[in-house]
PDB file of C-alpha atoms in Angstrom:
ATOM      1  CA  UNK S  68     161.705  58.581 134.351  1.00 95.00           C
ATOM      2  CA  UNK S  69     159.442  56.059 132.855  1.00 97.00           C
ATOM      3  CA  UNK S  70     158.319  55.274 136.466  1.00 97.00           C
ATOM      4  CA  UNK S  71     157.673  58.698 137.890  1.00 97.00           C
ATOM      5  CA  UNK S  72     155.385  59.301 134.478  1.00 98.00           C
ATOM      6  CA  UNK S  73     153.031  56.201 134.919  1.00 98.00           C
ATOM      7  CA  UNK S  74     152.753  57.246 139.113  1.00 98.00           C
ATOM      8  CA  UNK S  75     151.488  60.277 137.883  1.00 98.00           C
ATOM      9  CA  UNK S  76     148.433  58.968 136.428  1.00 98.00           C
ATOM     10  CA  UNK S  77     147.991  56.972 140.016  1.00 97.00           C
ATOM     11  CA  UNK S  78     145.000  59.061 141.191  1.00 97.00           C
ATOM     12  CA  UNK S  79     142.870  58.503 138.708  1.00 97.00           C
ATOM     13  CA  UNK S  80     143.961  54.361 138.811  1.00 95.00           C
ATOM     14  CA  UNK S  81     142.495  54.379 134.821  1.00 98.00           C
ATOM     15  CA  UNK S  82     141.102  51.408 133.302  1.00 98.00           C
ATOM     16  CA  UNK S  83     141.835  52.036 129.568  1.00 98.00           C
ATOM     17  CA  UNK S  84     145.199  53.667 128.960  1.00 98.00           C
ATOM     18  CA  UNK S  85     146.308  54.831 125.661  1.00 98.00           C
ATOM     19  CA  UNK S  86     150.046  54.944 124.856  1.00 98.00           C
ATOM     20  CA  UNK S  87     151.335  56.663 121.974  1.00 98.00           C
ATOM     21  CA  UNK S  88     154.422  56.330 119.882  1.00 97.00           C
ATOM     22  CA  UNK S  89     154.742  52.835 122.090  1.00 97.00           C
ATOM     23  CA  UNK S  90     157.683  51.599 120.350  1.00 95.00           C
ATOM     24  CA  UNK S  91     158.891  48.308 121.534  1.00 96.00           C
ATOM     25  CA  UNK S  92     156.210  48.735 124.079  1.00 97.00           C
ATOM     26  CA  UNK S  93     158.066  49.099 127.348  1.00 97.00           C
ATOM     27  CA  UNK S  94     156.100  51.875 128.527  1.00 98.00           C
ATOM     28  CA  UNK S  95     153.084  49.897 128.304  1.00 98.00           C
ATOM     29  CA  UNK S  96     154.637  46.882 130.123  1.00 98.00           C
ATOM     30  CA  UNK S  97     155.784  48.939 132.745  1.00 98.00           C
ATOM     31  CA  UNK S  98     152.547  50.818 133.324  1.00 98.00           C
ATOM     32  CA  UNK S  99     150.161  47.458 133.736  1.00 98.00           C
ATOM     33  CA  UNK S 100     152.592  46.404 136.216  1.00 97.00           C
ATOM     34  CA  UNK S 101     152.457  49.960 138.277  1.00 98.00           C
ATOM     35  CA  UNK S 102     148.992  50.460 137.367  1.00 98.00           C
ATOM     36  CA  UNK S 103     146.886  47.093 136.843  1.00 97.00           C
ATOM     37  CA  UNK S 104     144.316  49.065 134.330  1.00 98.00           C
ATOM     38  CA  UNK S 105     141.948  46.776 132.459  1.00 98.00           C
ATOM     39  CA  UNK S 106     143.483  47.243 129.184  1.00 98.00           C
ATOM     40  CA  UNK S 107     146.281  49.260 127.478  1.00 98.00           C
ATOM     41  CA  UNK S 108     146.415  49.828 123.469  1.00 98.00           C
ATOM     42  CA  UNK S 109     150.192  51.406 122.049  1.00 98.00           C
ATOM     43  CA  UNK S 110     150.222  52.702 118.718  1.00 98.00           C
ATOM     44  CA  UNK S 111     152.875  53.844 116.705  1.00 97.00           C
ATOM     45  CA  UNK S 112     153.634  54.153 113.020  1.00 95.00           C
ATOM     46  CA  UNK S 113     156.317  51.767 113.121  1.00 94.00           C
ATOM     47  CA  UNK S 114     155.100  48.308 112.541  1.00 94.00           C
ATOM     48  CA  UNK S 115     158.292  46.463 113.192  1.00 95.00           C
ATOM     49  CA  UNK S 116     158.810  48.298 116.529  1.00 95.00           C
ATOM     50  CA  UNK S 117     155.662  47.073 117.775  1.00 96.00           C
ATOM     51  CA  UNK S 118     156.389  43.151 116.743  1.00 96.00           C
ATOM     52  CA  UNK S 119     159.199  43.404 118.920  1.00 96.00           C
ATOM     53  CA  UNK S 120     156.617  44.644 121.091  1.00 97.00           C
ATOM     54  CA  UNK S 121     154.111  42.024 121.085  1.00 97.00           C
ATOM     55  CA  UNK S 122     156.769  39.500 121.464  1.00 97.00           C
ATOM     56  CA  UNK S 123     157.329  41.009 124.838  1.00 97.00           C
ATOM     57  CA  UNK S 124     153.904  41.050 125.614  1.00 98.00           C
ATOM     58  CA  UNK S 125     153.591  37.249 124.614  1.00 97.00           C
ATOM     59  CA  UNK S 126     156.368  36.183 127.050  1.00 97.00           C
ATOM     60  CA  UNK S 127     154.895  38.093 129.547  1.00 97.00           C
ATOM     61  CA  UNK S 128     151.145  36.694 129.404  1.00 98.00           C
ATOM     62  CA  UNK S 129     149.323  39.906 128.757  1.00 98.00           C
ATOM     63  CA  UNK S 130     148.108  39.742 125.370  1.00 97.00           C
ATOM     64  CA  UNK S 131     144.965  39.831 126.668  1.00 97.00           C
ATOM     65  CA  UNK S 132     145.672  42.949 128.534  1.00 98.00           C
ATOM     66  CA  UNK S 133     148.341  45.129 125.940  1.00 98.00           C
ATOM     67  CA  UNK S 134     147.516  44.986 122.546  1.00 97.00           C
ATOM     68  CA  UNK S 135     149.400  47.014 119.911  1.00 98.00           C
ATOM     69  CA  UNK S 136     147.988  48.983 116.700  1.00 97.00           C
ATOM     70  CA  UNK S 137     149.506  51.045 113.995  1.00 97.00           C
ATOM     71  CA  UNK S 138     148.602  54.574 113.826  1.00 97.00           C
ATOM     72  CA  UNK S 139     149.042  57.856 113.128  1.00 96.00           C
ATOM     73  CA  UNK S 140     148.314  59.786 116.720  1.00 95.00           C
ATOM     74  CA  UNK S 141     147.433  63.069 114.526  1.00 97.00           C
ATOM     75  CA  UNK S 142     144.160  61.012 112.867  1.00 97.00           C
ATOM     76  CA  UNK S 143     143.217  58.102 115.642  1.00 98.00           C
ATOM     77  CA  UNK S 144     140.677  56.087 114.972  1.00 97.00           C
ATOM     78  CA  UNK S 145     139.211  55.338 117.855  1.00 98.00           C
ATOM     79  CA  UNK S 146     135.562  57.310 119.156  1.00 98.00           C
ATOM     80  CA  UNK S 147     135.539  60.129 121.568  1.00 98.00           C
ATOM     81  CA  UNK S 148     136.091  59.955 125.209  1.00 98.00           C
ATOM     82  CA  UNK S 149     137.114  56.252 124.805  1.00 98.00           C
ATOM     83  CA  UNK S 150     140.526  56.352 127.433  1.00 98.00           C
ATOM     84  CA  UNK S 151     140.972  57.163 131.032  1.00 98.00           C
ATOM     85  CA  UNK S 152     144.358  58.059 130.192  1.00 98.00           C
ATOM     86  CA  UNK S 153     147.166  58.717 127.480  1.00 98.00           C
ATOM     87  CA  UNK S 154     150.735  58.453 128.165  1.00 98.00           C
ATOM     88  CA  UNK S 155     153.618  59.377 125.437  1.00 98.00           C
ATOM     89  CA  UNK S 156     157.595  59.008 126.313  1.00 97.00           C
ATOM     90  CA  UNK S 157     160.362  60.547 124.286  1.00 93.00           C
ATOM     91  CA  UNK S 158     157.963  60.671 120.644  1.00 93.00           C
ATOM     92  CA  UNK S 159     156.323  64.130 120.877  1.00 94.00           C
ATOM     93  CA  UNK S 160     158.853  65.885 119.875  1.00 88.00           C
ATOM     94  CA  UNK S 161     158.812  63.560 116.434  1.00 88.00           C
ATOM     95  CA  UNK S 162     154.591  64.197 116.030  1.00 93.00           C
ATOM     96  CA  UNK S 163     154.673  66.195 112.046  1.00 90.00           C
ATOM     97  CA  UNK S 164     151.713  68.430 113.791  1.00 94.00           C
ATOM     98  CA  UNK S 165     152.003  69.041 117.115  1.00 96.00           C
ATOM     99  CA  UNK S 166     148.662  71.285 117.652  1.00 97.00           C
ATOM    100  CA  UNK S 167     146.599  68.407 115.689  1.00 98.00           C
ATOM    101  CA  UNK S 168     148.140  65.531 117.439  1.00 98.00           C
ATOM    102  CA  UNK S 169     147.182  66.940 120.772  1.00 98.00           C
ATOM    103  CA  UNK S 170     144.041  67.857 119.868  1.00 98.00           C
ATOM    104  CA  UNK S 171     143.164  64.122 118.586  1.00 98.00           C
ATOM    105  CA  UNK S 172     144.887  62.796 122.232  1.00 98.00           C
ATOM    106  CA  UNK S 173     142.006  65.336 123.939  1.00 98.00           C
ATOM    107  CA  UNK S 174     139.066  64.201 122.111  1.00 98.00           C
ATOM    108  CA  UNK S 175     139.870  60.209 122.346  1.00 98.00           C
ATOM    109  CA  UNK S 176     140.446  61.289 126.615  1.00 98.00           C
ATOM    110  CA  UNK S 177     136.913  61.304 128.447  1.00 98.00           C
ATOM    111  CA  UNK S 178     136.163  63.921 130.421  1.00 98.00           C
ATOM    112  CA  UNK S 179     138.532  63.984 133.522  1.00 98.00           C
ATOM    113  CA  UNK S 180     140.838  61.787 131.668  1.00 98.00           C
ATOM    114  CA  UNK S 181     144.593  62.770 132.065  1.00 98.00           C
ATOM    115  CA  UNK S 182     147.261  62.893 129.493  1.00 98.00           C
ATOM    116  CA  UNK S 183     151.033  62.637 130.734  1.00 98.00           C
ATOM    117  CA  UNK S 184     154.403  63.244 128.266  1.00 98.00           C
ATOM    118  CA  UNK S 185     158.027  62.322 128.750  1.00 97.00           C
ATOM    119  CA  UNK S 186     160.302  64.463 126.734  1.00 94.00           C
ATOM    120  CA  UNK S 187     164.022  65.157 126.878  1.00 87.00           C
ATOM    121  CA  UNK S 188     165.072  68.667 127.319  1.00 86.00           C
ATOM    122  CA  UNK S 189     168.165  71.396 127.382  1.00 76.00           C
ATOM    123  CA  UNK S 190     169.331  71.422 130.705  1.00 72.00           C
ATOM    124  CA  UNK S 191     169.073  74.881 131.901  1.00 67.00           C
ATOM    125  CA  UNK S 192     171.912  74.479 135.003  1.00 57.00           C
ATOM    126  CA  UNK S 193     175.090  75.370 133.848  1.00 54.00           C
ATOM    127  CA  UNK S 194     177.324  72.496 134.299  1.00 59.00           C
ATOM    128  CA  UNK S 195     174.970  70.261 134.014  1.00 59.00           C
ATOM    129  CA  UNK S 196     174.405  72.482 130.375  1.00 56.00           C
ATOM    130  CA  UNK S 197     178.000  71.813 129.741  1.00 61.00           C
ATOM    131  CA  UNK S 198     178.115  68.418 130.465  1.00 63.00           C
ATOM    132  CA  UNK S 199     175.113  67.796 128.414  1.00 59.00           C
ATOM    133  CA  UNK S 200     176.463  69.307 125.373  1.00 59.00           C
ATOM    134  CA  UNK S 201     179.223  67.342 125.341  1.00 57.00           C
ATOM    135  CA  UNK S 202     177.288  64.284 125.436  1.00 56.00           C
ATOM    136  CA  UNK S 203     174.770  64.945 122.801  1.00 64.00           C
ATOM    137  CA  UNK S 204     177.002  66.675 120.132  1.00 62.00           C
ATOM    138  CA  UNK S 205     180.424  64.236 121.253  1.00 57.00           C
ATOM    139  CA  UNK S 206     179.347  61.033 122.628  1.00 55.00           C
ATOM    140  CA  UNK S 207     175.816  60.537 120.782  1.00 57.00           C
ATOM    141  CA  UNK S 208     176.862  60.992 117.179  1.00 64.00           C
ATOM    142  CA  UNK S 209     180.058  58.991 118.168  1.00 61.00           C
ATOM    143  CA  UNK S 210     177.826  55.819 119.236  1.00 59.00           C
ATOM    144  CA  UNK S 211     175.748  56.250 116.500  1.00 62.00           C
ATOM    145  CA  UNK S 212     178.496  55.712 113.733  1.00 64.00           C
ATOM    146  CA  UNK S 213     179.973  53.286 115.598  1.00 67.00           C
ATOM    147  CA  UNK S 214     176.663  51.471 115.664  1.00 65.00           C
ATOM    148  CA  UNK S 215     175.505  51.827 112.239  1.00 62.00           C
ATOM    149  CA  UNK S 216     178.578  52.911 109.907  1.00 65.00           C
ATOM    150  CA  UNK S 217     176.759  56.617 109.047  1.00 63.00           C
ATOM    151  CA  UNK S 218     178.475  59.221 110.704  1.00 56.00           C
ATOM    152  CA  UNK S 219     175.079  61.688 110.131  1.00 61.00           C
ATOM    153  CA  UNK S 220     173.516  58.644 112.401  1.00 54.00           C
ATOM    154  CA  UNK S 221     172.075  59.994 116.199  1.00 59.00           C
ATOM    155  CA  UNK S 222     173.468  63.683 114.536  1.00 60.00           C
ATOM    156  CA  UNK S 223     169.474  64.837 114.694  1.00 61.00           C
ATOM    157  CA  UNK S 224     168.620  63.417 118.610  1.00 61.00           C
ATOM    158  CA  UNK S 225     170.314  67.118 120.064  1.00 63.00           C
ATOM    159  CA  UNK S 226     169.624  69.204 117.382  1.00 66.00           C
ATOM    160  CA  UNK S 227     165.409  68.302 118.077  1.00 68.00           C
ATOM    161  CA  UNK S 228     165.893  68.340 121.653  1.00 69.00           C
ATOM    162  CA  UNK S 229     167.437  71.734 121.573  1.00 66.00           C
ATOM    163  CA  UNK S 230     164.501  72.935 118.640  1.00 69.00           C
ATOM    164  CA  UNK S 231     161.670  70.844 120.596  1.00 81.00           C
ATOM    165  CA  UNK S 232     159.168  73.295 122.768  1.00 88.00           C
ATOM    166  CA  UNK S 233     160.476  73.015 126.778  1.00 88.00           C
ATOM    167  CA  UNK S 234     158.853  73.915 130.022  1.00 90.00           C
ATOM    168  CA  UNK S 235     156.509  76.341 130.387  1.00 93.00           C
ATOM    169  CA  UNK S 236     156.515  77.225 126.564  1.00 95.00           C
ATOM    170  CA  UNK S 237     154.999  73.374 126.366  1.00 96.00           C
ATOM    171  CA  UNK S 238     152.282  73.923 128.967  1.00 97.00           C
ATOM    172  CA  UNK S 239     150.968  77.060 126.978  1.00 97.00           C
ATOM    173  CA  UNK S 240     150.832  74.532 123.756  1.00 97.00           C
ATOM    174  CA  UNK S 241     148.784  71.826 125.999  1.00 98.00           C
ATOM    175  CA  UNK S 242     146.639  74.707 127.150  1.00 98.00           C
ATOM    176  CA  UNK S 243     146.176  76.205 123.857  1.00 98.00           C
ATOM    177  CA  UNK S 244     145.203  72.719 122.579  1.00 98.00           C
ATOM    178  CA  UNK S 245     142.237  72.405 125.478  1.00 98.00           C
ATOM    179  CA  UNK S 246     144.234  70.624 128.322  1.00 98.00           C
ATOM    180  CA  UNK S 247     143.676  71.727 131.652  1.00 98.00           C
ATOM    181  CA  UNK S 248     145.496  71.403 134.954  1.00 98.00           C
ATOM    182  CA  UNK S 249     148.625  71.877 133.178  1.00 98.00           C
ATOM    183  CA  UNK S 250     151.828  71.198 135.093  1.00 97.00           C
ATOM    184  CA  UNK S 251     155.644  70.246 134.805  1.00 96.00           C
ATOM    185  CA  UNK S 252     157.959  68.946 136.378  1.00 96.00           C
ATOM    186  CA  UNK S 253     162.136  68.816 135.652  1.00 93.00           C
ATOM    187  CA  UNK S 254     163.688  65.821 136.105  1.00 93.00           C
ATOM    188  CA  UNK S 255     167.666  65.179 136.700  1.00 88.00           C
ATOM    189  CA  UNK S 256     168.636  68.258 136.607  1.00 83.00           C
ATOM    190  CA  UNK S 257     166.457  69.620 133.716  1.00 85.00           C
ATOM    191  CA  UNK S 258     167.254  66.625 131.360  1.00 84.00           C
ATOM    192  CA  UNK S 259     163.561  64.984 131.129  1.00 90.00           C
ATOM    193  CA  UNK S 260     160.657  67.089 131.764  1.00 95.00           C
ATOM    194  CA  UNK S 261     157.053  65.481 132.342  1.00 98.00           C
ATOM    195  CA  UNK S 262     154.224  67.211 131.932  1.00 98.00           C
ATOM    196  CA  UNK S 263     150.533  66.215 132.601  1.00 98.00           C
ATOM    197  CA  UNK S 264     147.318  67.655 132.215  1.00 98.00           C
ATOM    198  CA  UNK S 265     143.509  66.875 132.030  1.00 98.00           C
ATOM    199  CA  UNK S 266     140.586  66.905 129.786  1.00 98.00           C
ATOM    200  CA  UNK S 267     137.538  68.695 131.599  1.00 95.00           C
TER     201      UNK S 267
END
């Protein structure tokens, strides 16, 4: 999934590439090996996800090229039309304002710049539907105890995909909030969706 998200920023090859909610920063690792852009800044709000992150970075040589910075993606700091790009994978669905966050991803974009999102959705297939919802409200919750001794852990990964915006319902939102060229496209049988679109 990761893989078929950075490719779709390919054509415009960017140079600066923004990725949000970065986490442990795999996204961005990934992407300056695909993409070779000059320079790639994650954010996210969790600072000890992003030391993990520029440990990874350190091992791999790039410092230079990735560096990490904690933010808020619905107040950025940085100027307008500053990246050729902005990528986000599996943390839109957490923003607290949806409608603000995208509109501060727009204005840091120049003009042609291209955004692209990774989010997990409700399979719409029906036995792919079933399977699913045996997974997330079964097997997820299950791990998650296991893992960290709260049985209420992982409980709140289905219940926001299910409540998350999906499909075309999305695209509206990124049009609403000034994106154009809107598209999407389902992935494993309606599981991930990606969406991209552009800043005239």
């Amino acid at each position: 999934w990761r893989r078929k998200g950075i490719l779709s920023l390919k054509d415009i090859l960017p140079g600066k590439l923004l990725d949000i909610a970065t986490g442990t920063g795999d996204l961005a690792l990934e992407a300056y090996h695909l993409l070779h852009p000059d320079r790639i800044t994650g954010i996210d709000i969790s600072e000890k996800m992003m030391e993990v992150a520029n440990e990874k970075v350190s091992k791999a040589n790039l410092s230079e090229k990735i560096n990490f910075q904690q933010q808020d993606c619905s107040k950025l700091s940085f100027e307008n039309d500053t990246f050729d790009a902005a990528t986000v994978a599996f943390g839109v669905r957490n923003f607290e304002n949806l409608d603000i966050s995208l509109q501060e991803i727009l204005r840091v974009l120049r003009p042609g710049g291209k955004l692209m999102i990774l989010e997990l959705t409700f399979p719409e297939y029906f036995q792919v539907k079933k399977a699913y919802i045996l997974y997330s409200k079964v097997f997820i919750p299950l791990i998650g105890r296991l893992i960290s001794g709260n049985k209420n852990a992982y409980n709140y990964l289905p219940e926001s995909i299910a409540a998350f915006p999906q499909n075309k319902i999305m695209t509206a939102i990124l049009q609403k909030n000034g994106f154009t060229d809107v598209k999407f496209r389902k992935l494993t049988w309606g599981i991930c969706a990606l969406y991209t679109g552009r800043k005239k």
